[in-house]
Amino acid sequence: MQVYLDNNATTMVDPLVVQEMMPFFSDMYGNPNSLHKFGTASHPAISKAIDQVYKALNASDSDDIVFTSCATESNNWVLKSIFRDYVVNGDKNHIITTEVEHPSVYAACKALEEDGVKVTYLPVNSQGIVESHIVRSFITDKTALVSIMWASNETGMINPIKEIGEICKEKGVLFHTDAVQAVGKIPVDLQDVHVDFLSMSAHKFHGPKGIGALYIKNSQKLSPLLNGGEHMGGRRSGTLNVPYIVAMGKAIELATTNIEEKMASIKAKRDRLEDALLELSDTFVVGDREHRTPNTILISIKGVEGEGMLWDLNNGQIGASTGSACASEDLQANTVMLAIGADNELAHTGIRLSLSRFTTDGEIDYTITHFKKSVARLRAISSSFAKVGPTLGGEAKECELHFH
Ligand code: 7TS
């Protein structure tokens, strides 16, 4: 058996999505901007895909949804164009974001700092959540944008986007959310929350890699990142990637239809896995389940290096992930774990397990068995665990971490 539990990194393309996109490679391959029938043949499919995305997000006709190459592009587009429109060509100089954003927001903010923008990186609480009152307290009349992810790729923790949106609206500040880990996993209703810009990516909900989108409320001002031909109403130049647009439409429709049922089914499997892993002594899961995407577990196993655990799981045909990227010389601690207050040792022990609607009960059973054996094996050879030993009466814990 092999088990893929890295669905926050990317997902399998749903075979129904593949089927939908195939005709647009070698059959209806014309450039949709061409006036002949080879070009116009794809128009109905493009319109259908656009409708599918609007419907899935409950966007209104006055809003724009623009296809991009990925969420990294969508995020960079918002940040760099806000800089251009409101800092260089306006009187603002401040952006608010968080310490735990994906690098496509975080590194873009760091780059803007070099161009003179003041950036506030908000902390998260011990659950890994950004508290809305903190957002309010940092907004000034110089703030051009608040950019806060809807749900975390590392922990799955869901931020109070509705509350933050209300605060931004009240203060007259633009609000962007990186919703890559929310769309297709939890309900996203753009009539219910106030969001000016929202980024998403198809490969996180069983569409292909290399296609994303940016939602723009009321088609408001945002200068283009890519200048060129008048594609997408001049908002994003580049010949339309028809097969991928069609695929994204189908994928979002499949992911969001009966989403409550899909969530319940994934959550039941996730909770069963989590309960079983928490039977191990000295284990912690970050964040309570109520505020977490239903597919995600970030678990810390005392005495077990994340990379060692990944290697052992990989040998057992289980694909998981750790936030602690392996830098050339040093193993880096998981920055999200550090942000929520974990000490350095614990920040090296995070393992992220992320399920999908294709994860089966048999795969969960297999993972539980293999995971427990791996922990026993690795703890037996772990010098740090051997030195301190298991905590007396060491209990497994969920939710808040108080390592200090
Ligand atoms: N934003 C978030 C919250 C993400 O999780 C990712 C990818 C991106 C943006 C980038 O999306 P892309 O369309 O440009 O690929 N996240 C991850 C991850 O957690 N592990 O690998 C990729």
Short mmCIF file of C-alpha atoms and ligand atoms in Angstrom, two decimals:
data_model
loop_
_atom_site.label_atom_id
_atom_site.label_comp_id
_atom_site.label_asym_id
_atom_site.label_seq_id
_atom_site.Cartn_x
_atom_site.Cartn_y
_atom_site.Cartn_z
CA MET A 1 0.00 0.00 0.00
CA GLN A 2 1.09 3.58 -0.54
CA VAL A 3 -0.51 6.52 1.21
CA TYR A 4 -0.37 10.15 0.14
CA LEU A 5 -0.84 12.46 3.12
CA ASP A 6 0.64 15.66 1.71
CA ASN A 7 -2.47 17.17 0.21
CA ASN A 8 -1.67 20.65 1.53
CA ALA A 9 1.37 20.61 -0.78
CA THR A 10 -0.60 19.44 -3.79
CA THR A 11 -3.40 17.05 -4.68
CA MET A 12 -4.06 14.35 -7.21
CA VAL A 13 -5.93 15.67 -10.23
CA ASP A 14 -9.44 14.20 -10.11
CA PRO A 15 -9.88 11.88 -13.14
CA LEU A 16 -13.14 13.71 -13.91
CA VAL A 17 -11.10 16.92 -14.20
CA VAL A 18 -8.59 15.28 -16.53
CA GLN A 19 -11.45 14.07 -18.70
CA GLU A 20 -12.90 17.57 -18.91
CA MET A 21 -9.63 19.26 -19.90
CA MET A 22 -8.34 16.73 -22.47
CA PRO A 23 -10.24 17.97 -25.58
CA PHE A 24 -8.59 21.38 -25.24
CA PHE A 25 -5.05 20.13 -25.86
CA SER A 26 -5.19 18.61 -29.36
CA ASP A 27 -8.77 19.05 -30.49
CA MET A 28 -10.05 22.51 -29.52
CA TYR A 29 -6.60 24.04 -29.28
CA GLY A 30 -7.19 27.41 -30.92
CA ASN A 31 -6.27 30.67 -29.26
CA PRO A 32 -9.54 31.94 -27.78
CA ASN A 33 -8.63 35.47 -28.89
CA SER A 34 -8.60 34.38 -32.55
CA LEU A 35 -11.69 35.22 -34.53
CA HIS A 36 -11.89 31.97 -36.51
CA LYS A 37 -13.80 28.91 -35.39
CA PHE A 38 -10.70 27.22 -33.98
CA GLY A 39 -10.45 30.09 -31.54
CA THR A 40 -14.11 30.58 -30.75
CA ALA A 41 -14.75 26.86 -30.26
CA SER A 42 -13.46 27.06 -26.69
CA HIS A 43 -15.54 30.09 -25.66
CA PRO A 44 -18.48 28.14 -24.19
CA ALA A 45 -16.12 26.02 -22.08
CA ILE A 46 -14.28 29.10 -20.80
CA SER A 47 -17.57 30.80 -19.89
CA LYS A 48 -18.69 27.66 -18.10
CA ALA A 49 -15.44 27.52 -16.09
CA ILE A 50 -15.76 31.17 -15.10
CA ASP A 51 -19.36 30.54 -13.96
CA GLN A 52 -18.23 27.51 -11.96
CA VAL A 53 -15.65 29.60 -10.07
CA TYR A 54 -18.12 32.46 -9.39
CA LYS A 55 -20.72 30.01 -8.14
CA ALA A 56 -18.28 28.12 -5.92
CA LEU A 57 -17.26 31.35 -4.16
CA ASN A 58 -20.69 33.00 -4.32
CA ALA A 59 -19.07 36.00 -6.03
CA SER A 60 -21.27 38.68 -7.54
CA ASP A 61 -21.46 39.77 -11.19
CA SER A 62 -19.80 43.08 -10.35
CA ASP A 63 -16.69 41.28 -9.05
CA ASP A 64 -13.79 40.14 -11.21
CA ILE A 65 -12.19 36.70 -11.10
CA VAL A 66 -8.98 36.68 -13.11
CA PHE A 67 -7.08 33.48 -13.93
CA THR A 68 -3.37 33.52 -13.13
CA SER A 69 -0.57 30.95 -13.35
CA CYS A 70 -0.65 30.12 -9.63
CA ALA A 71 -1.40 31.57 -6.20
CA THR A 72 2.18 32.80 -5.95
CA GLU A 73 1.39 35.08 -8.90
CA SER A 74 -1.96 36.16 -7.40
CA ASN A 75 -0.31 37.06 -4.08
CA ASN A 76 2.58 38.92 -5.74
CA TRP A 77 0.15 40.73 -8.00
CA VAL A 78 -1.85 42.14 -5.08
CA LEU A 79 1.16 43.15 -2.98
CA LYS A 80 3.20 44.69 -5.79
CA SER A 81 0.31 46.52 -7.40
CA ILE A 82 -0.92 47.89 -4.07
CA PHE A 83 2.62 49.19 -3.60
CA ARG A 84 2.52 50.82 -7.01
CA ASP A 85 -1.03 52.20 -6.76
CA TYR A 86 -1.14 53.31 -3.12
CA VAL A 87 2.48 53.81 -2.01
CA VAL A 88 4.40 55.02 -5.08
CA ASN A 89 1.37 56.78 -6.59
CA GLY A 90 -0.46 57.53 -3.33
CA ASP A 91 0.10 58.63 0.24
CA LYS A 92 0.22 55.24 2.05
CA ASN A 93 3.37 53.46 3.23
CA HIS A 94 2.23 50.56 5.42
CA ILE A 95 1.16 46.92 4.93
CA ILE A 96 -0.02 44.57 7.66
CA THR A 97 0.52 40.82 7.34
CA THR A 98 1.44 37.95 9.69
CA GLU A 99 4.50 36.01 10.79
CA VAL A 100 3.06 32.78 9.42
CA GLU A 101 2.14 33.59 5.81
CA HIS A 102 3.21 31.37 2.94
CA PRO A 103 6.52 32.60 1.42
CA SER A 104 4.65 33.99 -1.61
CA VAL A 105 3.25 36.67 0.72
CA TYR A 106 6.01 36.80 3.31
CA ALA A 107 8.93 37.08 0.87
CA ALA A 108 7.02 39.56 -1.29
CA CYS A 109 6.53 41.73 1.83
CA LYS A 110 10.23 41.43 2.65
CA ALA A 111 11.03 42.63 -0.89
CA LEU A 112 8.66 45.58 -0.47
CA GLU A 113 10.42 46.54 2.76
CA GLU A 114 13.57 47.01 0.68
CA ASP A 115 11.56 49.43 -1.47
CA GLY A 116 10.68 51.46 1.64
CA VAL A 117 7.31 50.00 2.67
CA LYS A 118 6.73 49.62 6.41
CA VAL A 119 5.47 46.09 7.02
CA THR A 120 3.94 44.86 10.29
CA TYR A 121 4.18 41.08 10.77
CA LEU A 122 1.44 40.24 13.27
CA PRO A 123 1.99 37.46 15.78
CA VAL A 124 -0.36 34.51 16.16
CA ASN A 125 -1.69 33.16 19.45
CA SER A 126 -0.73 29.79 20.92
CA GLN A 127 -3.31 28.14 18.64
CA GLY A 128 -1.65 29.65 15.59
CA ILE A 129 -4.55 32.08 14.98
CA VAL A 130 -4.34 35.82 14.28
CA GLU A 131 -6.60 37.66 16.71
CA SER A 132 -8.74 40.31 15.02
CA HIS A 133 -8.32 42.93 17.79
CA ILE A 134 -4.57 42.88 17.09
CA VAL A 135 -5.24 43.63 13.43
CA ARG A 136 -7.38 46.61 14.47
CA SER A 137 -4.71 47.95 16.80
CA PHE A 138 -2.07 48.16 14.04
CA ILE A 139 -4.15 49.86 11.33
CA THR A 140 -3.18 53.52 10.81
CA ASP A 141 -4.20 56.11 8.23
CA LYS A 142 -1.03 55.14 6.35
CA THR A 143 -2.06 51.46 6.00
CA ALA A 144 -2.61 50.52 2.37
CA LEU A 145 -3.39 46.83 2.80
CA VAL A 146 -4.02 44.05 5.30
CA SER A 147 -2.97 40.62 3.92
CA ILE A 148 -3.84 37.63 6.10
CA MET A 149 -4.19 34.01 5.04
CA TRP A 150 -7.63 32.40 5.43
CA ALA A 151 -6.22 29.07 6.63
CA SER A 152 -2.66 28.00 7.33
CA ASN A 153 -0.95 25.48 5.06
CA GLU A 154 1.12 24.26 8.02
CA THR A 155 -1.39 23.97 10.83
CA GLY A 156 -4.72 24.19 9.04
CA MET A 157 -5.78 26.83 11.56
CA ILE A 158 -8.55 29.10 10.28
CA ASN A 159 -8.27 32.83 10.90
CA PRO A 160 -11.32 34.98 11.80
CA ILE A 161 -11.58 36.32 8.25
CA LYS A 162 -15.12 37.61 8.68
CA GLU A 163 -14.14 39.71 11.71
CA ILE A 164 -10.94 40.97 10.08
CA GLY A 165 -12.88 41.86 6.92
CA GLU A 166 -15.38 43.91 8.98
CA ILE A 167 -12.55 45.76 10.72
CA CYS A 168 -10.87 46.59 7.39
CA LYS A 169 -14.18 47.75 5.92
CA GLU A 170 -14.88 49.96 8.92
CA LYS A 171 -11.38 51.46 8.78
CA GLY A 172 -11.45 51.89 4.99
CA VAL A 173 -8.39 49.66 4.46
CA LEU A 174 -8.08 47.15 1.63
CA PHE A 175 -8.11 43.48 2.67
CA HIS A 176 -6.42 40.61 0.83
CA THR A 177 -6.60 36.97 1.91
CA ASP A 178 -4.53 34.08 0.64
CA ALA A 179 -7.32 31.49 0.57
CA VAL A 180 -5.27 28.72 -1.04
CA GLN A 181 -5.86 26.35 1.88
CA ALA A 182 -9.49 27.36 2.38
CA VAL A 183 -11.07 27.12 -1.08
CA GLY A 184 -12.37 23.60 -1.61
CA LYS A 185 -11.71 22.61 2.01
CA ILE A 186 -14.16 24.82 3.94
CA PRO A 187 -17.05 27.02 2.79
CA VAL A 188 -15.89 30.31 1.26
CA ASP A 189 -18.83 32.66 0.70
CA LEU A 190 -17.88 36.09 -0.66
CA GLN A 191 -21.34 37.50 0.10
CA ASP A 192 -20.84 36.61 3.75
CA VAL A 193 -17.33 37.99 4.27
CA HIS A 194 -15.88 41.32 3.21
CA VAL A 195 -12.72 40.62 1.21
CA ASP A 196 -11.26 42.93 -1.46
CA PHE A 197 -8.81 40.44 -2.97
CA LEU A 198 -8.64 36.65 -2.64
CA SER A 199 -5.99 34.28 -4.01
CA MET A 200 -6.56 30.62 -4.84
CA SER A 201 -4.83 27.75 -6.61
CA ALA A 202 -6.39 24.80 -8.47
CA HIS A 203 -3.81 22.18 -7.51
CA LYS A 204 -4.93 22.36 -3.88
CA PHE A 205 -8.42 21.12 -4.77
CA HIS A 206 -7.73 18.33 -7.27
CA GLY A 207 -7.07 20.55 -10.27
CA PRO A 208 -3.76 20.80 -12.14
CA LYS A 209 -0.67 22.73 -11.05
CA GLY A 210 0.03 25.97 -12.87
CA ILE A 211 -3.38 27.62 -12.69
CA GLY A 212 -4.73 29.95 -10.04
CA ALA A 213 -6.98 32.96 -9.80
CA LEU A 214 -7.43 36.29 -8.10
CA TYR A 215 -10.85 37.52 -6.98
CA ILE A 216 -11.22 41.32 -7.08
CA LYS A 217 -14.25 42.78 -5.32
CA ASN A 218 -16.32 45.20 -7.40
CA SER A 219 -13.70 45.00 -10.17
CA GLN A 220 -11.79 47.68 -8.27
CA LYS A 221 -8.51 49.30 -9.17
CA LEU A 222 -5.42 47.07 -9.17
CA SER A 223 -2.83 47.79 -11.82
CA PRO A 224 -1.74 44.70 -13.78
CA LEU A 225 1.38 42.77 -12.82
CA LEU A 226 1.85 41.50 -16.36
CA ASN A 227 1.48 44.04 -19.14
CA GLY A 228 0.81 42.82 -22.65
CA GLY A 229 -2.23 42.00 -24.79
CA GLU A 230 -5.76 42.71 -23.68
CA HIS A 231 -6.36 39.27 -22.18
CA MET A 232 -8.76 38.96 -19.25
CA GLY A 233 -10.03 42.47 -19.89
CA GLY A 234 -6.47 43.81 -19.76
CA ARG A 235 -6.09 42.72 -16.13
CA ARG A 236 -3.72 39.82 -16.78
CA SER A 237 -1.97 39.43 -20.10
CA GLY A 238 -0.89 36.11 -21.57
CA THR A 239 -2.73 33.72 -23.87
CA LEU A 240 -5.48 31.98 -21.93
CA ASN A 241 -4.51 28.52 -20.71
CA VAL A 242 -7.76 26.98 -21.88
CA PRO A 243 -7.36 23.35 -20.72
CA TYR A 244 -6.29 24.49 -17.26
CA ILE A 245 -9.05 27.08 -16.97
CA VAL A 246 -11.59 24.40 -17.89
CA ALA A 247 -9.95 22.09 -15.36
CA MET A 248 -10.04 24.67 -12.59
CA GLY A 249 -13.75 25.27 -13.16
CA LYS A 250 -14.53 21.56 -12.99
CA ALA A 251 -12.25 21.02 -9.98
CA ILE A 252 -13.77 23.83 -7.92
CA GLU A 253 -17.27 22.65 -8.76
CA LEU A 254 -16.48 19.10 -7.65
CA ALA A 255 -14.74 20.28 -4.48
CA THR A 256 -17.45 22.67 -3.35
CA THR A 257 -20.57 20.68 -4.24
CA ASN A 258 -21.97 19.24 -0.98
CA ILE A 259 -18.88 20.55 0.78
CA GLU A 260 -20.35 19.97 4.25
CA GLU A 261 -20.66 16.24 3.53
CA LYS A 262 -17.16 16.06 2.10
CA MET A 263 -15.78 17.91 5.12
CA ALA A 264 -17.53 15.56 7.53
CA SER A 265 -16.15 12.50 5.78
CA ILE A 266 -12.56 13.81 5.68
CA LYS A 267 -12.80 15.07 9.26
CA ALA A 268 -13.93 11.66 10.53
CA LYS A 269 -10.83 10.05 9.04
CA ARG A 270 -8.55 12.86 10.21
CA ASP A 271 -9.92 12.68 13.75
CA ARG A 272 -9.50 8.91 13.87
CA LEU A 273 -5.88 9.26 12.78
CA GLU A 274 -5.27 12.09 15.22
CA ASP A 275 -6.84 10.24 18.15
CA ALA A 276 -4.69 7.21 17.43
CA LEU A 277 -1.45 9.21 17.16
CA LEU A 278 -2.21 11.12 20.34
CA GLU A 279 -2.20 7.78 22.17
CA LEU A 280 1.58 8.00 21.87
CA SER A 281 3.21 9.69 24.87
CA ASP A 282 4.64 13.21 24.54
CA THR A 283 2.86 14.16 21.37
CA PHE A 284 1.15 17.46 20.63
CA VAL A 285 -1.18 18.54 17.88
CA VAL A 286 -1.25 22.24 17.11
CA GLY A 287 -4.61 23.95 17.42
CA ASP A 288 -8.08 22.75 18.32
CA ARG A 289 -10.11 20.83 15.77
CA GLU A 290 -12.98 23.28 15.71
CA HIS A 291 -10.85 26.06 14.20
CA ARG A 292 -8.87 23.81 11.86
CA THR A 293 -9.39 22.74 8.24
CA PRO A 294 -10.84 19.23 8.38
CA ASN A 295 -7.95 17.56 6.57
CA THR A 296 -4.88 18.77 8.49
CA ILE A 297 -2.79 17.62 11.47
CA LEU A 298 0.48 19.24 12.53
CA ILE A 299 1.83 16.87 15.13
CA SER A 300 4.96 17.17 17.20
CA ILE A 301 6.54 14.00 18.57
CA LYS A 302 9.01 14.66 21.32
CA GLY A 303 12.42 13.16 20.59
CA VAL A 304 11.73 12.53 16.90
CA GLU A 305 13.30 14.85 14.31
CA GLY A 306 10.81 15.74 11.60
CA GLU A 307 13.18 14.79 8.78
CA GLY A 308 13.98 11.40 10.33
CA MET A 309 10.29 10.69 10.68
CA LEU A 310 9.60 11.68 7.09
CA TRP A 311 12.34 9.37 5.89
CA ASP A 312 10.94 6.49 7.91
CA LEU A 313 7.40 7.17 6.71
CA ASN A 314 8.65 7.39 3.15
CA ASN A 315 10.27 3.97 3.53
CA GLY A 316 6.84 2.73 4.53
CA GLN A 317 5.32 4.27 1.35
CA ILE A 318 3.69 7.15 3.25
CA GLY A 319 4.16 10.66 1.90
CA ALA A 320 3.94 13.38 4.57
CA SER A 321 5.69 16.67 5.10
CA THR A 322 7.47 18.80 7.61
CA GLY A 323 7.50 22.57 7.64
CA SER A 324 11.16 22.50 8.57
CA ALA A 325 12.75 22.79 5.16
CA CYS A 326 16.14 21.20 4.85
CA ALA A 327 18.51 24.08 4.25
CA SER A 328 21.92 23.37 2.76
CA GLU A 329 23.74 23.06 6.07
CA ASP A 330 21.29 23.44 8.88
CA LEU A 331 17.94 21.84 9.46
CA GLN A 332 15.65 24.82 9.92
CA ALA A 333 13.10 24.84 12.69
CA ASN A 334 9.44 25.05 11.72
CA THR A 335 8.77 28.81 11.72
CA VAL A 336 5.08 28.38 12.41
CA MET A 337 5.84 26.30 15.48
CA LEU A 338 8.30 28.94 16.67
CA ALA A 339 5.64 31.61 16.06
CA ILE A 340 3.15 29.82 18.30
CA GLY A 341 5.72 29.61 21.07
CA ALA A 342 7.28 26.15 20.68
CA ASP A 343 10.89 25.85 21.79
CA ASN A 344 13.59 25.04 19.26
CA GLU A 345 13.64 21.32 19.95
CA LEU A 346 9.91 20.93 19.52
CA ALA A 347 9.98 23.13 16.44
CA HIS A 348 12.18 20.48 14.79
CA THR A 349 9.69 17.71 15.43
CA GLY A 350 6.63 18.85 13.46
CA ILE A 351 5.08 16.46 10.97
CA ARG A 352 2.23 17.63 8.76
CA LEU A 353 -0.33 15.06 7.67
CA SER A 354 -2.92 16.32 5.21
CA LEU A 355 -5.76 14.18 3.86
CA SER A 356 -8.02 14.57 0.84
CA ARG A 357 -11.42 13.31 -0.21
CA PHE A 358 -9.58 10.41 -1.87
CA THR A 359 -7.98 9.22 1.40
CA THR A 360 -9.46 5.87 2.41
CA ASP A 361 -10.10 4.25 5.80
CA GLY A 362 -7.69 1.47 4.85
CA GLU A 363 -4.96 4.05 4.28
CA ILE A 364 -5.64 5.58 7.68
CA ASP A 365 -5.39 2.14 9.37
CA TYR A 366 -2.10 1.47 7.58
CA THR A 367 -0.71 4.90 8.53
CA ILE A 368 -1.61 4.49 12.21
CA THR A 369 0.24 1.17 12.39
CA HIS A 370 3.29 2.35 10.50
CA PHE A 371 3.49 5.71 12.26
CA LYS A 372 3.50 4.14 15.71
CA LYS A 373 6.24 1.71 14.72
CA SER A 374 8.31 4.56 13.26
CA VAL A 375 8.04 6.59 16.44
CA ALA A 376 9.11 3.62 18.56
CA ARG A 377 12.06 2.94 16.24
CA LEU A 378 13.21 6.55 16.08
CA ARG A 379 12.76 7.22 19.77
CA ALA A 380 14.90 4.19 20.53
CA ILE A 381 17.82 5.83 18.70
CA SER A 382 17.07 9.46 19.60
CA SER A 383 19.79 10.97 21.77
CA SER A 384 17.65 13.89 22.93
CA PHE A 385 14.77 11.64 23.94
CA ALA A 386 17.10 9.16 25.60
CA LYS A 387 18.69 11.96 27.63
CA VAL A 388 15.49 13.43 29.05
CA GLY A 389 13.41 10.32 28.66
CA PRO A 390 9.69 10.39 28.23
CA THR A 391 7.99 12.82 30.57
CA LEU A 392 6.79 11.01 33.64
CA GLY A 393 3.17 10.30 33.04
CA GLY A 394 3.70 12.06 29.71
CA GLU A 395 0.34 12.77 28.28
CA ALA A 396 -0.66 13.39 24.73
CA LYS A 397 -2.18 16.79 24.23
CA GLU A 398 -4.23 18.55 21.66
CA CYS A 399 -4.63 22.28 21.25
CA GLU A 400 -2.68 24.95 23.03
CA LEU A 401 1.05 24.65 23.34
CA HIS A 402 2.76 26.19 26.35
CA PHE A 403 6.34 25.22 25.91
CA HIS A 404 7.87 28.14 27.75
N1 7TS B 1 -0.39 30.11 -0.36
C1 7TS B 1 -0.54 29.06 0.46
C2 7TS B 1 -1.28 29.23 1.75
C3 7TS B 1 -0.03 27.81 0.08
O1 7TS B 1 -0.22 26.77 0.90
C4 7TS B 1 0.67 27.68 -1.14
C5 7TS B 1 1.34 26.39 -1.51
C6 7TS B 1 0.77 28.81 -1.97
C7 7TS B 1 0.25 30.01 -1.55
C8 7TS B 1 1.44 28.76 -3.31
O2 7TS B 1 0.56 28.24 -4.26
P1 7TS B 1 1.02 27.99 -5.78
O3 7TS B 1 -0.25 27.97 -6.57
O4 7TS B 1 1.88 29.13 -6.16
O5 7TS B 1 1.71 26.71 -5.80
N2 7TS B 1 1.68 25.60 -0.37
C9 7TS B 1 2.54 24.56 -0.29
C10 7TS B 1 2.78 23.84 0.90
O6 7TS B 1 2.23 24.03 1.98
N3 7TS B 1 3.69 22.88 0.65
O7 7TS B 1 4.03 22.96 -0.64
C11 7TS B 1 3.32 23.99 -1.24
#
